[in-house]
Each structure stands twice: as C-alpha cells, then as structure tokens.
Short mmCIF file of N, CA and C in Angstrom, two decimals:
data_model
loop_
_atom_site.label_atom_id
_atom_site.label_comp_id
_atom_site.label_asym_id
_atom_site.label_seq_id
_atom_site.Cartn_x
_atom_site.Cartn_y
_atom_site.Cartn_z
N UNK Y 1 92.36 122.51 82.53
CA UNK Y 1 91.53 121.36 82.82
C UNK Y 1 91.51 120.43 81.61
N UNK Y 2 91.72 119.18 81.87
CA UNK Y 2 91.71 118.18 80.81
C UNK Y 2 90.52 117.25 80.99
N UNK Y 3 89.98 116.80 79.87
CA UNK Y 3 88.86 115.86 79.90
C UNK Y 3 89.07 114.78 78.86
N UNK Y 4 88.51 113.61 79.16
CA UNK Y 4 88.56 112.50 78.22
C UNK Y 4 87.37 111.60 78.50
N UNK Y 5 86.81 111.04 77.44
CA UNK Y 5 85.75 110.05 77.60
C UNK Y 5 86.34 108.69 77.23
N UNK Y 6 86.22 107.75 78.16
CA UNK Y 6 86.65 106.39 77.87
C UNK Y 6 85.42 105.50 77.75
N UNK Y 7 85.56 104.44 77.01
CA UNK Y 7 84.45 103.52 76.78
C UNK Y 7 84.80 102.15 77.35
N UNK Y 8 83.85 101.56 78.04
CA UNK Y 8 84.04 100.22 78.60
C UNK Y 8 82.93 99.33 78.07
N UNK Y 9 83.30 98.23 77.47
CA UNK Y 9 82.32 97.25 77.00
C UNK Y 9 82.13 96.21 78.09
N UNK Y 10 80.89 96.07 78.54
CA UNK Y 10 80.61 95.09 79.59
C UNK Y 10 80.03 93.82 78.96
N UNK Y 11 80.14 92.73 79.68
CA UNK Y 11 79.60 91.45 79.22
C UNK Y 11 78.36 91.07 80.02
N UNK Y 12 77.87 92.01 80.80
CA UNK Y 12 76.73 91.77 81.68
C UNK Y 12 77.10 92.21 83.08
N UNK Y 13 76.24 91.90 84.01
CA UNK Y 13 76.40 92.35 85.39
C UNK Y 13 77.76 91.97 85.96
N UNK Y 14 78.36 92.91 86.70
CA UNK Y 14 79.64 92.62 87.34
C UNK Y 14 80.52 93.85 87.43
N UNK Y 15 81.74 93.65 87.92
CA UNK Y 15 82.70 94.72 88.13
C UNK Y 15 83.75 94.73 87.03
N UNK Y 16 84.05 95.93 86.52
CA UNK Y 16 85.02 96.11 85.45
C UNK Y 16 86.02 97.19 85.88
N UNK Y 17 87.25 96.78 86.13
CA UNK Y 17 88.26 97.72 86.61
C UNK Y 17 88.82 98.56 85.46
N UNK Y 18 88.98 99.87 85.71
CA UNK Y 18 89.59 100.76 84.72
C UNK Y 18 90.59 101.72 85.36
N UNK Y 19 91.22 101.28 86.44
CA UNK Y 19 92.23 102.09 87.13
C UNK Y 19 93.36 102.49 86.19
N UNK Y 20 93.82 101.57 85.37
CA UNK Y 20 94.93 101.85 84.45
C UNK Y 20 94.64 103.00 83.51
N UNK Y 21 93.43 103.07 82.99
CA UNK Y 21 93.06 104.16 82.09
C UNK Y 21 93.08 105.50 82.82
N UNK Y 22 92.60 105.51 84.07
CA UNK Y 22 92.60 106.75 84.86
C UNK Y 22 94.03 107.19 85.18
N UNK Y 23 94.88 106.25 85.56
CA UNK Y 23 96.28 106.56 85.87
C UNK Y 23 96.97 107.11 84.63
N UNK Y 24 96.76 106.49 83.48
CA UNK Y 24 97.38 106.95 82.23
C UNK Y 24 96.91 108.36 81.87
N UNK Y 25 95.63 108.64 82.06
CA UNK Y 25 95.09 109.97 81.76
C UNK Y 25 95.75 111.04 82.63
N UNK Y 26 95.88 110.78 83.92
CA UNK Y 26 96.52 111.74 84.84
C UNK Y 26 97.98 111.93 84.44
N UNK Y 27 98.68 110.85 84.18
CA UNK Y 27 100.09 110.91 83.81
C UNK Y 27 100.28 111.69 82.50
N UNK Y 28 99.44 111.43 81.51
CA UNK Y 28 99.56 112.09 80.20
C UNK Y 28 99.32 113.59 80.27
N UNK Y 29 98.58 114.03 81.28
CA UNK Y 29 98.27 115.45 81.39
C UNK Y 29 99.18 116.18 82.37
N UNK Y 30 100.17 115.49 82.90
CA UNK Y 30 101.20 116.11 83.72
C UNK Y 30 100.69 116.85 84.95
N UNK Y 31 99.63 116.36 85.53
CA UNK Y 31 99.09 117.01 86.73
C UNK Y 31 100.01 116.79 87.91
N UNK Y 32 100.27 117.83 88.68
CA UNK Y 32 101.04 117.70 89.90
C UNK Y 32 100.11 117.48 91.08
N UNK Y 33 99.27 118.47 91.30
CA UNK Y 33 98.28 118.41 92.37
C UNK Y 33 96.93 118.74 91.75
N UNK Y 34 95.88 118.11 92.21
CA UNK Y 34 94.57 118.41 91.66
C UNK Y 34 93.54 117.39 92.08
N UNK Y 35 92.50 117.29 91.25
CA UNK Y 35 91.41 116.37 91.53
C UNK Y 35 90.96 115.72 90.23
N UNK Y 36 90.89 114.41 90.24
CA UNK Y 36 90.32 113.68 89.11
C UNK Y 36 88.87 113.36 89.47
N UNK Y 37 87.96 113.85 88.65
CA UNK Y 37 86.56 113.50 88.80
C UNK Y 37 86.25 112.44 87.76
N UNK Y 38 85.64 111.35 88.20
CA UNK Y 38 85.25 110.24 87.34
C UNK Y 38 83.72 110.20 87.36
N UNK Y 39 83.11 110.26 86.18
CA UNK Y 39 81.65 110.34 86.07
C UNK Y 39 81.16 109.36 85.01
N UNK Y 40 80.22 108.50 85.37
CA UNK Y 40 79.65 107.57 84.39
C UNK Y 40 78.34 108.15 83.88
N UNK Y 41 78.15 108.09 82.57
CA UNK Y 41 77.03 108.75 81.90
C UNK Y 41 75.80 107.85 81.76
N UNK Y 42 75.56 107.00 82.73
CA UNK Y 42 74.44 106.05 82.66
C UNK Y 42 73.87 105.86 84.06
N UNK Y 43 72.59 105.46 84.15
CA UNK Y 43 71.98 105.22 85.46
C UNK Y 43 71.80 103.74 85.79
N UNK Y 44 72.11 102.87 84.85
CA UNK Y 44 71.97 101.44 85.11
C UNK Y 44 73.34 100.79 85.36
N UNK Y 45 74.29 101.62 85.76
CA UNK Y 45 75.59 101.16 86.23
C UNK Y 45 76.10 102.24 87.19
N UNK Y 46 77.16 101.96 87.88
CA UNK Y 46 77.66 102.92 88.86
C UNK Y 46 79.16 102.74 89.04
N UNK Y 47 79.74 103.56 89.91
CA UNK Y 47 81.19 103.56 90.15
C UNK Y 47 81.49 103.22 91.59
N UNK Y 48 82.63 102.61 91.82
CA UNK Y 48 83.09 102.40 93.18
C UNK Y 48 84.59 102.18 93.20
N UNK Y 49 85.16 102.42 94.36
CA UNK Y 49 86.57 102.13 94.61
C UNK Y 49 86.60 100.94 95.55
N UNK Y 50 87.38 99.94 95.17
CA UNK Y 50 87.42 98.70 95.94
C UNK Y 50 88.80 98.08 95.81
N UNK Y 51 89.08 97.11 96.67
CA UNK Y 51 90.35 96.39 96.59
C UNK Y 51 90.48 95.72 95.22
N UNK Y 52 91.71 95.75 94.67
CA UNK Y 52 91.92 95.14 93.36
C UNK Y 52 92.98 94.04 93.37
N UNK Y 53 93.45 93.63 94.54
CA UNK Y 53 94.51 92.62 94.58
C UNK Y 53 93.96 91.20 94.68
N UNK Y 54 92.96 91.00 95.51
CA UNK Y 54 92.43 89.66 95.75
C UNK Y 54 91.15 89.46 94.93
N UNK Y 55 91.12 88.53 93.98
CA UNK Y 55 89.94 88.32 93.15
C UNK Y 55 88.70 87.90 93.94
N UNK Y 56 88.89 87.36 95.15
CA UNK Y 56 87.75 86.98 95.99
C UNK Y 56 86.91 88.19 96.38
N UNK Y 57 87.54 89.36 96.43
CA UNK Y 57 86.80 90.58 96.79
C UNK Y 57 85.72 90.86 95.74
N UNK Y 58 86.06 90.73 94.48
CA UNK Y 58 85.08 90.95 93.40
C UNK Y 58 83.94 89.94 93.52
N UNK Y 59 84.29 88.69 93.76
CA UNK Y 59 83.27 87.64 93.88
C UNK Y 59 82.34 87.94 95.04
N UNK Y 60 82.91 88.30 96.19
CA UNK Y 60 82.10 88.60 97.37
C UNK Y 60 81.23 89.84 97.16
N UNK Y 61 81.80 90.87 96.56
CA UNK Y 61 81.05 92.10 96.33
C UNK Y 61 79.89 91.85 95.37
N UNK Y 62 80.14 91.10 94.32
CA UNK Y 62 79.09 90.77 93.37
C UNK Y 62 77.98 89.97 94.05
N UNK Y 63 78.35 89.00 94.86
CA UNK Y 63 77.36 88.19 95.58
C UNK Y 63 76.58 89.05 96.58
N UNK Y 64 77.26 89.98 97.24
CA UNK Y 64 76.60 90.87 98.20
C UNK Y 64 75.52 91.69 97.51
N UNK Y 65 75.87 92.32 96.38
CA UNK Y 65 74.90 93.16 95.68
C UNK Y 65 73.75 92.34 95.10
N UNK Y 66 74.04 91.12 94.66
CA UNK Y 66 72.96 90.25 94.14
C UNK Y 66 71.98 89.89 95.26
N UNK Y 67 72.49 89.74 96.47
CA UNK Y 67 71.61 89.43 97.60
C UNK Y 67 70.86 90.68 98.08
N UNK Y 68 71.58 91.80 98.08
CA UNK Y 68 70.98 93.06 98.50
C UNK Y 68 69.85 93.48 97.56
N UNK Y 69 70.11 93.36 96.27
CA UNK Y 69 69.12 93.74 95.26
C UNK Y 69 69.01 92.60 94.25
N UNK Y 70 68.06 91.70 94.47
CA UNK Y 70 67.88 90.60 93.51
C UNK Y 70 67.45 91.15 92.15
N UNK Y 71 67.56 90.34 91.10
CA UNK Y 71 67.12 90.79 89.77
C UNK Y 71 65.64 91.20 89.82
N UNK Y 72 65.27 92.14 88.98
CA UNK Y 72 63.89 92.64 88.98
C UNK Y 72 62.89 91.53 88.63
N UNK Y 73 63.36 90.45 88.02
CA UNK Y 73 62.49 89.32 87.70
C UNK Y 73 62.21 88.43 88.91
N UNK Y 74 62.96 88.61 89.99
CA UNK Y 74 62.77 87.82 91.21
C UNK Y 74 61.41 88.18 91.82
N UNK Y 75 60.62 87.19 92.25
CA UNK Y 75 59.29 87.47 92.84
C UNK Y 75 59.33 88.45 94.02
N UNK Y 76 60.43 88.47 94.76
CA UNK Y 76 60.52 89.38 95.91
C UNK Y 76 60.64 90.85 95.49
N UNK Y 77 60.88 91.10 94.20
CA UNK Y 77 61.08 92.46 93.70
C UNK Y 77 59.87 92.99 92.93
N UNK Y 78 58.73 92.36 93.07
CA UNK Y 78 57.53 92.79 92.33
C UNK Y 78 57.09 94.21 92.70
N UNK Y 79 57.49 94.69 93.83
CA UNK Y 79 57.09 96.03 94.27
C UNK Y 79 57.82 97.13 93.50
N UNK Y 80 58.92 96.80 92.81
CA UNK Y 80 59.71 97.78 92.06
C UNK Y 80 58.99 98.17 90.77
N UNK Y 81 58.91 99.47 90.50
CA UNK Y 81 58.31 99.96 89.27
C UNK Y 81 59.40 100.23 88.23
N UNK Y 82 60.39 101.03 88.59
CA UNK Y 82 61.50 101.36 87.69
C UNK Y 82 62.65 100.42 88.03
N UNK Y 83 63.03 99.56 87.11
CA UNK Y 83 63.95 98.46 87.44
C UNK Y 83 65.38 98.65 86.98
N UNK Y 84 65.75 99.85 86.52
CA UNK Y 84 67.10 99.99 85.98
C UNK Y 84 67.88 101.15 86.57
N UNK Y 85 67.58 101.58 87.78
CA UNK Y 85 68.28 102.71 88.39
C UNK Y 85 69.57 102.26 89.07
N UNK Y 86 70.45 103.22 89.33
CA UNK Y 86 71.76 102.94 89.92
C UNK Y 86 71.64 102.53 91.38
N UNK Y 87 72.55 101.66 91.79
CA UNK Y 87 72.64 101.25 93.19
C UNK Y 87 73.58 102.14 93.99
N UNK Y 88 74.63 102.56 93.37
CA UNK Y 88 75.64 103.37 94.06
C UNK Y 88 75.90 104.62 93.24
N UNK Y 89 76.92 105.35 93.57
CA UNK Y 89 77.16 106.67 92.95
C UNK Y 89 77.59 106.60 91.49
N UNK Y 90 77.35 107.72 90.80
CA UNK Y 90 77.76 107.84 89.40
C UNK Y 90 78.95 108.77 89.24
N UNK Y 91 79.47 109.30 90.35
CA UNK Y 91 80.61 110.20 90.30
C UNK Y 91 81.51 109.96 91.50
N UNK Y 92 82.83 110.00 91.25
CA UNK Y 92 83.83 109.82 92.31
C UNK Y 92 84.91 110.87 92.12
N UNK Y 93 85.34 111.50 93.19
CA UNK Y 93 86.47 112.42 93.15
C UNK Y 93 87.68 111.77 93.80
N UNK Y 94 88.83 111.82 93.10
CA UNK Y 94 90.06 111.22 93.62
C UNK Y 94 91.15 112.29 93.59
N UNK Y 95 91.74 112.62 94.75
CA UNK Y 95 92.82 113.61 94.77
C UNK Y 95 94.03 113.13 93.96
N UNK Y 96 94.72 114.10 93.37
CA UNK Y 96 95.99 113.84 92.68
C UNK Y 96 97.07 114.53 93.50
N UNK Y 97 98.04 113.75 93.96
CA UNK Y 97 99.12 114.27 94.80
C UNK Y 97 100.44 113.86 94.16
N UNK Y 98 101.29 114.83 93.89
CA UNK Y 98 102.58 114.53 93.28
C UNK Y 98 102.47 113.84 91.94
N UNK Y 99 101.43 114.16 91.18
CA UNK Y 99 101.27 113.59 89.86
C UNK Y 99 100.65 112.19 89.84
N UNK Y 100 100.20 111.70 91.00
CA UNK Y 100 99.64 110.35 91.08
C UNK Y 100 98.30 110.37 91.78
N UNK Y 101 97.43 109.44 91.38
CA UNK Y 101 96.16 109.29 92.07
C UNK Y 101 96.43 108.88 93.52
N UNK Y 102 95.71 109.48 94.46
CA UNK Y 102 95.92 109.20 95.87
C UNK Y 102 95.13 107.97 96.33
N UNK Y 103 95.13 106.95 95.50
CA UNK Y 103 94.49 105.69 95.87
C UNK Y 103 95.39 104.93 96.82
N UNK Y 104 94.79 104.11 97.66
CA UNK Y 104 95.57 103.24 98.52
C UNK Y 104 96.26 102.16 97.71
N UNK Y 105 97.19 101.47 98.31
CA UNK Y 105 98.00 100.46 97.64
C UNK Y 105 97.16 99.45 96.87
N UNK Y 106 96.08 98.97 97.46
CA UNK Y 106 95.29 97.91 96.84
C UNK Y 106 93.95 98.41 96.31
N UNK Y 107 93.78 99.71 96.15
CA UNK Y 107 92.51 100.23 95.66
C UNK Y 107 92.48 100.34 94.14
N UNK Y 108 91.33 100.03 93.56
CA UNK Y 108 91.11 100.17 92.13
C UNK Y 108 89.78 100.85 91.87
N UNK Y 109 89.64 101.41 90.67
CA UNK Y 109 88.41 102.10 90.28
C UNK Y 109 87.62 101.14 89.38
N UNK Y 110 86.34 100.97 89.70
CA UNK Y 110 85.51 100.00 89.00
C UNK Y 110 84.23 100.61 88.47
N UNK Y 111 83.81 100.14 87.32
CA UNK Y 111 82.45 100.31 86.83
C UNK Y 111 81.69 99.10 87.32
N UNK Y 112 80.54 99.31 87.90
CA UNK Y 112 79.69 98.21 88.34
C UNK Y 112 78.48 98.17 87.42
N UNK Y 113 78.46 97.21 86.52
CA UNK Y 113 77.35 97.04 85.58
C UNK Y 113 76.20 96.36 86.30
N UNK Y 114 75.01 96.96 86.22
CA UNK Y 114 73.84 96.42 86.91
C UNK Y 114 72.99 95.52 86.01
N UNK Y 115 73.12 95.69 84.72
CA UNK Y 115 72.27 94.94 83.80
C UNK Y 115 72.91 93.62 83.38
N UNK Y 116 72.05 92.67 83.00
CA UNK Y 116 72.53 91.35 82.61
C UNK Y 116 73.10 91.31 81.20
N UNK Y 117 72.61 92.16 80.32
CA UNK Y 117 73.07 92.16 78.93
C UNK Y 117 74.36 92.97 78.78
N UNK Y 118 75.14 92.70 77.75
CA UNK Y 118 76.32 93.53 77.46
C UNK Y 118 75.92 94.96 77.09
N UNK Y 119 76.76 95.91 77.47
CA UNK Y 119 76.55 97.32 77.15
C UNK Y 119 77.88 97.99 76.88
N UNK Y 120 77.82 99.13 76.21
CA UNK Y 120 78.98 99.99 76.03
C UNK Y 120 78.75 101.20 76.92
N UNK Y 121 79.63 101.40 77.89
CA UNK Y 121 79.47 102.46 78.89
C UNK Y 121 80.50 103.55 78.66
N UNK Y 122 80.08 104.79 78.83
CA UNK Y 122 80.98 105.93 78.70
C UNK Y 122 81.27 106.53 80.07
N UNK Y 123 82.56 106.76 80.31
CA UNK Y 123 83.00 107.35 81.56
C UNK Y 123 83.79 108.60 81.23
N UNK Y 124 83.43 109.70 81.88
CA UNK Y 124 84.13 110.98 81.67
C UNK Y 124 85.19 111.11 82.75
N UNK Y 125 86.42 111.37 82.33
CA UNK Y 125 87.53 111.69 83.25
C UNK Y 125 87.76 113.19 83.13
N UNK Y 126 87.74 113.90 84.25
CA UNK Y 126 87.93 115.35 84.26
C UNK Y 126 89.00 115.69 85.30
N UNK Y 127 90.06 116.30 84.85
CA UNK Y 127 91.20 116.61 85.72
C UNK Y 127 91.25 118.13 85.95
N UNK Y 128 91.15 118.53 87.21
CA UNK Y 128 91.27 119.95 87.54
C UNK Y 128 92.44 120.12 88.49
N UNK Y 129 93.08 121.27 88.37
CA UNK Y 129 94.29 121.46 89.17
C UNK Y 129 94.35 122.74 89.90
#
C-alpha cells in the first residue's frame, strides 16, 4: 500500500482540479489493479468528481452551490450555528484498472473550497491493491 499527502493552495471558494497529481501517484506506484482512496483532511472543503473538459461546468457548479448554500453572512442563513462544515463528501474511492484510474473520459477530481479566504489544503492519496 502506498500513501502520499498532496497540498493544494486555494484562492478562496471554488473548484480546484488535481486529477494530474492522482494519475501521477498511481503511475509512480505501478499499480495494476486496486483502489485509490482520496481523502481531504478538512471539513470546510470537500471532494467531487465532475466533468473537466468544458469550463462552463465549473461555472455552473459553483453558481449552483452558491444558490443552494448562500454565504453564512446572507440574512437567509441566520438559522445556521456552525458555518464551516462540508457540503459534500471528504472521501472518494476510484478503482484502478490496468494501471489507470477508472475515470470516464471527461471526469476530473476536484477539491471544492467552501471558504472565501485562501487556504492550504491537504489531501491524502492511498493506493491499495
């Protein structure tokens, strides 16, 4: 089993793709068949797999989440007590088949930063075979 911690510097709320780092990690460890577990070590950001070819997808997804969950400073969110919890999952499992991540042609792995300020986020890559 191989593990690696990667760091992503965010500039504030939004999507940050790190598919390349995950692909390189799997390739460097010579995995044939197995499972890559991706885990983010924070609760004010989350992980998702989404299309990475059309930049409009990122724009639409960002707008969707902003509408779904307005900033905690928005008057409609006064009922919230804890304002920095994750919206989506903090762990994703991706099968490795023939030494490659079993992502679809246009799928990418993203960190979704929930906070407005820049942060340094740590993501654990764990490869089991």
